[in-house]
Short mmCIF file of C-alpha atoms and ligand atoms in Angstrom, two decimals:
data_model
loop_
_atom_site.label_atom_id
_atom_site.label_comp_id
_atom_site.label_asym_id
_atom_site.label_seq_id
_atom_site.Cartn_x
_atom_site.Cartn_y
_atom_site.Cartn_z
CA UNK A 1 -33.14 11.52 -5.37
CA UNK A 2 -33.97 14.38 -3.00
CA UNK A 3 -32.60 17.77 -4.47
CA UNK A 4 -30.27 19.69 -1.94
CA UNK A 5 -29.73 23.26 -2.86
CA UNK A 6 -26.98 25.02 -0.86
CA UNK A 7 -28.43 26.76 1.87
CA UNK A 8 -26.09 29.55 2.95
CA UNK A 9 -28.26 30.21 6.15
CA UNK A 10 -27.28 26.73 7.38
CA UNK A 11 -23.74 27.61 7.16
CA UNK A 12 -22.78 28.31 10.59
CA UNK A 13 -19.91 26.77 12.38
CA UNK A 14 -17.82 23.65 11.14
CA UNK A 15 -20.32 20.83 11.49
CA UNK A 16 -18.87 17.69 12.62
CA UNK A 17 -21.56 16.09 14.37
CA UNK A 18 -25.05 15.13 13.34
CA UNK A 19 -28.14 15.13 15.28
CA UNK A 20 -27.78 11.68 16.53
CA UNK A 21 -24.16 12.33 17.89
CA UNK A 22 -22.20 10.88 14.89
CA UNK A 23 -18.85 13.00 14.82
CA UNK A 24 -18.11 13.28 11.08
CA UNK A 25 -14.21 13.09 10.34
CA UNK A 26 -13.78 10.56 7.72
CA UNK A 27 -14.59 10.70 3.89
CA UNK A 28 -14.48 7.78 1.77
CA UNK A 29 -13.43 8.93 -1.87
CA UNK A 30 -14.38 6.71 -4.70
CA UNK A 31 -12.13 7.51 -7.74
CA UNK A 32 -13.75 5.23 -10.08
CA UNK A 33 -16.61 2.53 -10.61
CA UNK A 34 -14.28 0.39 -12.83
CA UNK A 35 -12.63 -2.74 -11.77
CA UNK A 36 -10.54 -5.54 -13.05
CA UNK A 37 -12.29 -8.08 -11.03
CA UNK A 38 -16.07 -8.98 -10.66
CA UNK A 39 -16.76 -10.15 -7.18
CA UNK A 40 -20.01 -11.77 -7.13
CA UNK A 41 -21.16 -9.99 -4.06
CA UNK A 42 -20.25 -6.56 -5.41
CA UNK A 43 -20.61 -6.56 -9.11
CA UNK A 44 -21.99 -9.07 -11.47
CA UNK A 45 -20.12 -10.09 -14.67
CA UNK A 46 -22.76 -8.80 -16.82
CA UNK A 47 -23.17 -5.48 -15.26
CA UNK A 48 -20.70 -3.03 -16.90
CA UNK A 49 -22.51 0.21 -17.20
CA UNK A 50 -19.57 2.46 -16.29
CA UNK A 51 -19.96 6.08 -15.72
CA UNK A 52 -18.71 8.06 -18.80
CA UNK A 53 -15.50 10.09 -18.21
CA UNK A 54 -17.30 13.50 -17.82
CA UNK A 55 -19.74 11.95 -15.23
CA UNK A 56 -16.85 11.07 -13.09
CA UNK A 57 -15.38 13.76 -10.93
CA UNK A 58 -11.78 15.06 -12.07
CA UNK A 59 -9.03 14.91 -9.57
CA UNK A 60 -9.29 18.64 -9.21
CA UNK A 61 -13.02 18.28 -8.28
CA UNK A 62 -12.26 15.61 -5.83
CA UNK A 63 -9.42 17.64 -4.25
CA UNK A 64 -11.49 20.72 -4.03
CA UNK A 65 -14.21 18.65 -2.28
CA UNK A 66 -11.70 17.13 0.27
CA UNK A 67 -10.21 20.80 0.82
CA UNK A 68 -13.60 22.03 1.64
CA UNK A 69 -14.45 19.08 3.78
CA UNK A 70 -11.08 19.35 5.69
CA UNK A 71 -12.18 22.76 6.88
CA UNK A 72 -15.35 21.23 8.43
CA UNK A 73 -13.47 18.67 10.31
CA UNK A 74 -12.78 15.84 7.75
CA UNK A 75 -9.18 14.49 8.98
CA UNK A 76 -9.13 11.00 7.34
CA UNK A 77 -9.70 9.99 3.64
CA UNK A 78 -9.84 6.51 2.20
CA UNK A 79 -9.34 6.21 -1.48
CA UNK A 80 -11.67 3.64 -2.84
CA UNK A 81 -13.68 2.51 -5.92
CA UNK A 82 -14.33 0.05 -7.91
CA UNK A 83 -10.65 -0.63 -8.08
CA UNK A 84 -9.04 2.74 -7.27
CA UNK A 85 -5.61 1.63 -8.70
CA UNK A 86 -7.23 1.13 -12.20
CA UNK A 87 -7.49 4.98 -12.48
CA UNK A 88 -4.48 6.51 -14.20
CA UNK A 89 -2.69 9.06 -11.80
CA UNK A 90 -4.02 7.72 -8.44
CA UNK A 91 -0.76 7.82 -6.77
CA UNK A 92 -0.41 11.59 -7.67
CA UNK A 93 -3.88 12.28 -6.52
CA UNK A 94 -2.99 10.77 -3.22
CA UNK A 95 0.18 12.94 -2.97
CA UNK A 96 -2.09 15.86 -3.67
CA UNK A 97 -4.57 14.88 -0.85
CA UNK A 98 -1.68 14.59 1.60
CA UNK A 99 -0.97 18.25 1.03
CA UNK A 100 -4.50 19.37 2.10
CA UNK A 101 -4.25 21.21 5.54
CA UNK A 102 -6.07 19.19 8.02
CA UNK A 103 -5.94 15.74 6.23
CA UNK A 104 -4.17 13.56 8.78
CA UNK A 105 -4.55 10.17 7.50
CA UNK A 106 -4.99 8.61 3.99
CA UNK A 107 -5.79 5.04 3.17
CA UNK A 108 -6.37 2.95 0.21
CA UNK A 109 -8.78 0.04 -0.30
CA UNK A 110 -7.88 -2.16 -3.15
CA UNK A 111 -8.17 -5.71 -4.38
CA UNK A 112 -4.31 -5.85 -4.30
CA UNK A 113 -3.93 -6.97 -8.04
CA UNK A 114 -2.06 -3.87 -9.12
CA UNK A 115 0.02 -3.07 -6.12
CA UNK A 116 3.13 -4.64 -7.49
CA UNK A 117 2.65 -3.16 -10.91
CA UNK A 118 6.06 -1.60 -11.92
CA UNK A 119 6.29 1.83 -13.39
CA UNK A 120 10.05 3.00 -14.15
CA UNK A 121 11.18 0.16 -11.77
CA UNK A 122 8.84 1.35 -8.78
CA UNK A 123 5.91 -0.60 -7.54
CA UNK A 124 2.58 0.97 -7.29
CA UNK A 125 2.66 0.18 -3.48
CA UNK A 126 6.04 2.07 -3.22
CA UNK A 127 4.36 5.16 -5.11
CA UNK A 128 1.37 5.10 -2.72
CA UNK A 129 3.62 4.99 0.49
CA UNK A 130 5.78 7.72 -0.92
CA UNK A 131 2.67 9.73 -1.66
CA UNK A 132 1.74 9.69 2.02
CA UNK A 133 -0.89 6.70 1.94
CA UNK A 134 -0.54 5.34 5.58
CA UNK A 135 -2.89 2.11 5.36
CA UNK A 136 -3.76 -0.41 2.69
CA UNK A 137 -6.86 -2.45 3.02
CA UNK A 138 -6.78 -5.31 0.67
CA UNK A 139 -9.63 -7.76 -0.26
CA UNK A 140 -8.72 -11.27 0.33
CA UNK A 141 -11.60 -13.69 0.25
CA UNK A 142 -9.70 -17.06 -0.13
CA UNK A 143 -6.16 -18.40 -0.37
CA UNK A 144 -7.48 -21.16 -2.74
CA UNK A 145 -6.87 -20.10 -6.39
CA UNK A 146 -9.99 -22.05 -7.59
CA UNK A 147 -12.24 -20.35 -4.85
CA UNK A 148 -10.68 -16.95 -5.36
CA UNK A 149 -11.45 -17.31 -9.09
CA UNK A 150 -14.87 -18.26 -8.45
CA UNK A 151 -15.58 -15.39 -6.08
CA UNK A 152 -13.86 -12.63 -8.28
CA UNK A 153 -14.49 -14.36 -11.57
CA UNK A 154 -10.74 -13.52 -12.39
CA UNK A 155 -7.81 -15.74 -11.76
CA UNK A 156 -5.71 -13.17 -10.23
CA UNK A 157 -4.63 -14.70 -6.84
CA UNK A 158 -1.21 -14.96 -7.83
CA UNK A 159 -1.09 -11.33 -8.66
CA UNK A 160 -2.72 -10.54 -5.38
CA UNK A 161 -0.03 -12.42 -3.67
CA UNK A 162 2.67 -10.43 -5.40
CA UNK A 163 0.75 -7.25 -4.45
CA UNK A 164 0.63 -8.12 -0.80
CA UNK A 165 4.26 -8.75 -0.88
CA UNK A 166 4.83 -5.29 -2.56
CA UNK A 167 2.71 -3.69 0.11
CA UNK A 168 4.70 -5.06 2.97
CA UNK A 169 7.93 -4.18 1.13
CA UNK A 170 6.78 -0.59 0.47
CA UNK A 171 6.21 -0.13 4.35
CA UNK A 172 2.54 0.82 4.73
CA UNK A 173 2.10 1.68 8.54
CA UNK A 174 -0.90 -0.71 8.59
CA UNK A 175 -2.16 -3.48 6.22
CA UNK A 176 -5.52 -5.29 6.73
CA UNK A 177 -7.16 -7.98 4.83
CA UNK A 178 -10.72 -7.96 4.25
CA UNK A 179 -12.66 -11.22 3.77
CA UNK A 180 -16.38 -11.05 2.89
CA UNK A 181 -18.25 -13.93 4.72
CA UNK A 182 -19.88 -16.36 2.19
CA UNK A 183 -21.72 -19.28 3.55
CA UNK A 184 -20.59 -22.43 2.30
CA UNK A 185 -17.32 -21.11 1.32
CA UNK A 186 -15.66 -19.02 3.99
CA UNK A 187 -16.14 -21.62 6.81
CA UNK A 188 -13.13 -23.84 5.54
CA UNK A 189 -11.05 -20.75 4.54
CA UNK A 190 -10.87 -19.40 8.07
CA UNK A 191 -7.99 -21.17 9.66
CA UNK A 192 -5.68 -20.64 6.45
CA UNK A 193 -6.55 -16.84 6.34
CA UNK A 194 -5.99 -16.47 9.88
CA UNK A 195 -2.41 -17.98 9.64
CA UNK A 196 -1.58 -15.94 6.46
CA UNK A 197 -2.63 -12.80 8.17
CA UNK A 198 -0.43 -13.63 11.06
CA UNK A 199 2.63 -14.56 8.93
CA UNK A 200 2.09 -11.27 7.04
CA UNK A 201 1.69 -9.33 10.24
CA UNK A 202 -1.68 -7.84 8.81
CA UNK A 203 -4.94 -7.40 10.53
CA UNK A 204 -7.59 -9.71 9.26
CA UNK A 205 -11.25 -8.78 9.33
CA UNK A 206 -14.33 -10.71 8.40
CA UNK A 207 -17.11 -8.75 6.86
CA UNK A 208 -20.92 -9.71 6.78
CA UNK A 209 -22.34 -9.72 3.44
CA UNK A 210 -24.49 -6.59 2.84
CA UNK A 211 -27.13 -5.83 0.34
CA UNK A 212 -25.19 -3.58 -1.75
CA UNK A 213 -25.23 -5.12 -5.13
CA UNK A 214 -27.81 -5.44 -8.01
CA UNK A 215 -27.56 -9.16 -7.63
CA UNK A 216 -29.74 -10.88 -4.89
CA UNK A 217 -26.71 -11.50 -2.88
CA UNK A 218 -28.55 -11.43 0.51
CA UNK A 219 -30.09 -14.72 0.66
CA UNK A 220 -30.04 -17.51 3.34
CA UNK A 221 -27.90 -19.50 1.09
CA UNK A 222 -24.99 -17.31 1.18
CA UNK A 223 -25.23 -15.27 4.33
CA UNK A 224 -22.76 -16.18 7.12
CA UNK A 225 -23.30 -14.03 10.23
CA UNK A 226 -20.15 -13.02 12.30
CA UNK A 227 -21.42 -14.93 15.33
CA UNK A 228 -21.11 -18.25 13.22
CA UNK A 229 -17.56 -17.24 12.07
CA UNK A 230 -16.38 -16.37 15.58
CA UNK A 231 -17.65 -19.81 16.70
CA UNK A 232 -15.70 -21.40 13.94
CA UNK A 233 -12.77 -19.48 14.63
CA UNK A 234 -12.85 -20.65 18.31
CA UNK A 235 -12.94 -24.29 17.04
CA UNK A 236 -9.46 -24.10 15.94
CA UNK A 237 -8.00 -21.16 17.65
CA UNK A 238 -9.45 -21.33 21.19
CA UNK A 239 -11.72 -18.97 22.89
CA UNK A 240 -11.54 -15.36 21.54
CA UNK A 241 -11.12 -12.32 24.01
CA UNK A 242 -13.06 -9.28 23.05
CA UNK A 243 -10.95 -6.19 22.74
CA UNK A 244 -13.56 -3.44 23.11
CA UNK A 245 -10.69 -0.74 23.59
CA UNK A 246 -9.01 -1.63 20.35
CA UNK A 247 -10.28 0.28 17.59
CA UNK A 248 -9.00 1.25 13.94
CA UNK A 249 -10.87 3.70 11.81
CA UNK A 250 -13.55 1.51 11.01
CA UNK A 251 -16.66 -0.35 12.56
CA UNK A 252 -14.83 -3.66 13.06
CA UNK A 253 -15.32 -5.23 16.62
CA UNK A 254 -11.69 -6.71 17.45
CA UNK A 255 -10.99 -9.99 19.18
CA UNK A 256 -7.76 -11.56 20.51
CA UNK A 257 -6.56 -15.00 19.85
CA UNK A 258 -4.87 -15.30 23.29
CA UNK A 259 -2.67 -18.33 22.10
CA UNK A 260 -0.79 -16.29 19.46
CA UNK A 261 -1.59 -12.62 20.21
CA UNK A 262 -3.21 -12.09 16.86
CA UNK A 263 -6.11 -9.75 16.47
CA UNK A 264 -9.06 -10.49 14.20
CA UNK A 265 -11.71 -8.06 13.39
CA UNK A 266 -15.55 -8.75 12.75
CA UNK A 267 -17.62 -6.24 10.86
CA UNK A 268 -21.32 -7.13 11.38
CA UNK A 269 -23.31 -4.62 9.58
CA UNK A 270 -26.42 -6.87 9.56
CA UNK A 271 -26.36 -8.45 13.03
CA UNK A 272 -24.50 -6.09 15.28
CA UNK A 273 -27.30 -3.78 16.51
CA UNK A 274 -24.92 -1.23 17.82
CA UNK A 275 -22.96 -1.07 14.38
CA UNK A 276 -23.97 2.49 13.63
CA UNK A 277 -23.35 4.15 16.91
CA UNK A 278 -19.84 5.34 16.47
CA UNK A 279 -20.11 6.07 12.64
CA UNK A 280 -17.87 8.81 11.60
CA UNK A 281 -18.19 8.63 7.81
CA UNK A 282 -19.57 10.24 4.67
CA UNK A 283 -18.98 8.64 1.30
CA UNK A 284 -18.28 10.56 -1.94
CA UNK A 285 -19.08 8.51 -5.12
CA UNK A 286 -17.00 8.99 -8.33
CA UNK A 287 -19.92 10.63 -10.02
CA UNK A 288 -20.12 13.18 -7.31
CA UNK A 289 -22.84 12.21 -5.08
CA UNK A 290 -22.37 12.86 -1.36
CA UNK A 291 -23.89 9.94 0.68
CA UNK A 292 -24.34 10.32 4.51
CA UNK A 293 -24.59 6.38 4.78
CA UNK A 294 -23.80 3.30 2.95
CA UNK A 295 -26.91 1.62 3.74
CA UNK A 296 -29.41 4.42 3.11
CA UNK A 297 -31.05 5.63 -0.23
CA UNK A 298 -29.87 9.06 0.56
CA UNK A 299 -27.34 10.69 -1.78
CA UNK A 300 -26.79 14.43 -2.70
CA UNK A 301 -25.71 15.71 -6.03
CA UNK A 302 -22.67 17.61 -5.25
CA UNK A 303 -21.36 17.56 -8.84
CA UNK A 304 -23.98 19.46 -10.31
CA UNK A 305 -23.62 22.14 -7.52
CA UNK A 306 -20.13 22.22 -8.10
CA UNK A 307 -20.29 22.49 -11.84
CA UNK A 308 -22.98 25.03 -11.52
CA UNK A 309 -20.14 27.40 -10.17
CA UNK A 310 -20.67 27.32 -6.51
CA UNK A 311 -18.32 28.83 -4.15
CA UNK A 312 -16.40 27.14 -1.50
CA UNK A 313 -18.83 28.45 0.98
CA UNK A 314 -21.57 27.00 -0.71
CA UNK A 315 -20.02 23.76 -1.03
CA UNK A 316 -19.34 23.94 2.69
CA UNK A 317 -23.01 24.51 3.28
CA UNK A 318 -23.83 21.61 1.13
CA UNK A 319 -21.68 19.13 3.18
CA UNK A 320 -23.24 20.51 6.40
CA UNK A 321 -26.73 19.80 5.08
CA UNK A 322 -25.72 16.20 4.10
CA UNK A 323 -24.25 15.69 7.69
CA UNK A 324 -27.30 17.13 9.10
CA UNK A 325 -29.46 14.51 7.22
CA UNK A 326 -27.25 11.57 8.20
CA UNK A 327 -29.58 8.84 9.43
CA UNK A 328 -29.47 7.29 13.04
CA UNK A 329 -28.59 3.80 11.40
CA UNK A 330 -28.40 2.08 8.04
CA UNK A 331 -31.52 0.54 6.50
CA UNK A 332 -30.02 -2.90 5.59
CA UNK A 333 -32.22 -4.84 7.97
CA UNK A 334 -35.61 -3.23 6.29
CA UNK A 335 -35.75 -5.04 3.31
CA UNK A 336 -33.24 -2.76 1.75
CA UNK A 337 -33.15 -2.66 -2.14
CA UNK A 338 -29.95 -1.15 -3.30
CA UNK A 339 -30.39 1.83 -5.66
CA UNK A 340 -26.58 1.62 -6.40
CA UNK A 341 -24.13 -1.09 -6.95
CA UNK A 342 -21.38 -1.12 -4.26
CA UNK A 343 -18.90 -0.68 -7.15
CA UNK A 344 -20.50 2.65 -7.81
CA UNK A 345 -20.71 3.76 -4.15
CA UNK A 346 -17.17 2.92 -3.02
CA UNK A 347 -16.60 0.48 -0.29
N1 SAM B 401 -11.80 -2.73 -5.08
C1 SAM B 401 -11.32 -2.60 -3.87
C2 SAM B 401 -11.52 -3.80 -3.06
O1 SAM B 401 -12.03 -5.00 -3.46
O2 SAM B 401 -11.15 -3.84 -1.81
C3 SAM B 401 -12.12 -1.35 -3.21
C4 SAM B 401 -13.57 -1.45 -3.30
S1 SAM B 401 -14.68 -2.61 -2.63
C5 SAM B 401 -16.23 -2.10 -3.03
C6 SAM B 401 -14.38 -2.31 -0.85
C7 SAM B 401 -14.91 -3.35 -0.07
O3 SAM B 401 -16.21 -3.47 -0.06
C8 SAM B 401 -14.08 -4.71 -0.14
O4 SAM B 401 -13.45 -5.12 0.93
C9 SAM B 401 -15.25 -5.65 -0.61
O5 SAM B 401 -14.95 -7.03 -0.19
C10 SAM B 401 -16.35 -4.98 0.10
N2 SAM B 401 -17.77 -5.54 -0.37
C11 SAM B 401 -18.00 -5.38 -1.65
N3 SAM B 401 -19.39 -5.78 -1.73
C12 SAM B 401 -19.81 -6.20 -0.57
C13 SAM B 401 -20.92 -6.61 -0.15
N4 SAM B 401 -22.00 -7.10 -0.75
N5 SAM B 401 -20.96 -6.95 1.30
C14 SAM B 401 -19.97 -6.75 2.23
N6 SAM B 401 -18.84 -6.09 1.70
C15 SAM B 401 -18.61 -5.79 0.43
FE1 SF4 B 402 -13.96 -5.01 -7.71
FE2 SF4 B 402 -13.41 -4.55 -5.11
FE3 SF4 B 402 -16.08 -4.83 -5.98
FE4 SF4 B 402 -14.34 -6.87 -6.08
S1 SF4 B 402 -15.15 -5.90 -4.23
S2 SF4 B 402 -15.56 -6.10 -7.82
S3 SF4 B 402 -12.36 -5.96 -6.47
S4 SF4 B 402 -14.70 -3.01 -6.46
#
């Protein structure tokens, strides 16, 4: 891993733009590498080498990092993992995030299994909304209990359904469902997922499988490109209309189903050659590495700098150096061999 010392001299103005014109305003913050599921594209069943507690950034360390990031132009934070809702105190952490000057938008990425969990009669979803979390992205690969179980190695679809209802009742401003495209599986799931998302008034996004697991997931056998998924959707829903003007906080390209007015997102990290052009993100892993790109080997050890007693100005300089090293585009198309599991990066 390249070593990056804070360089005071590089700390000039708030740096929100890298040399390729990516304007950085979004930080994905992973709060844990632990998860109560084992999705086969993310984390194989046998892989359970969790970070020790002292290797994981404390909430105070995460908050300090976001506070410094906010002074440089970070406006949006997405709390992720692993499964972020498995870390105790996560709603309180989100409430503290919402107090940081400059942070305008907080989202959570979750598998949904714990959203309906009650504490003192209040659901986790309600706690998050009360804390100021605006959007919930919920993984949903299948509505078929057996297929869900096969994909996640856990029989938790009923709990996810409760979680989705809890999220709707709690009043998130936006709910998205994320489905990772798996050849031989998702094809027959598409119509049901589309109908379900429409009923629940959620935005559905289909995500191309990326090489971000220690498992050899990116084989011809299970890779389903977004172009094929689009064609399959059109077979049942009619021709899709591209919506280039409709953007949310991510890289999804949205299309309209004219007959129903429903919008569907396609996230084609592997086949969309323009995928990285509008990237506005950095990622902070739960063990304190700042990553300029999901699909790059680059990561920088913010934890040791912070625990070494650096000032906020040093931390800001560190951030700026990482932004300055953000690559033009990801490396996924160049025989990328992940150096970290997705679960340890934060999706
Ligand atoms: N546990 C939460 C969840 O499942 O949504 C948050 C973390 S998860 C790593 C974030 C997102 O990454 C999920 O939407 C998941 O489907 C996606 N993901 C994981 N592995 C992937 C892969 N190999 N290719 C594409 N997306 C992946
Ligand atoms: Fe857990 Fe989310 Fe990874 Fe599935 S995708 S194993 S739910 S972190």
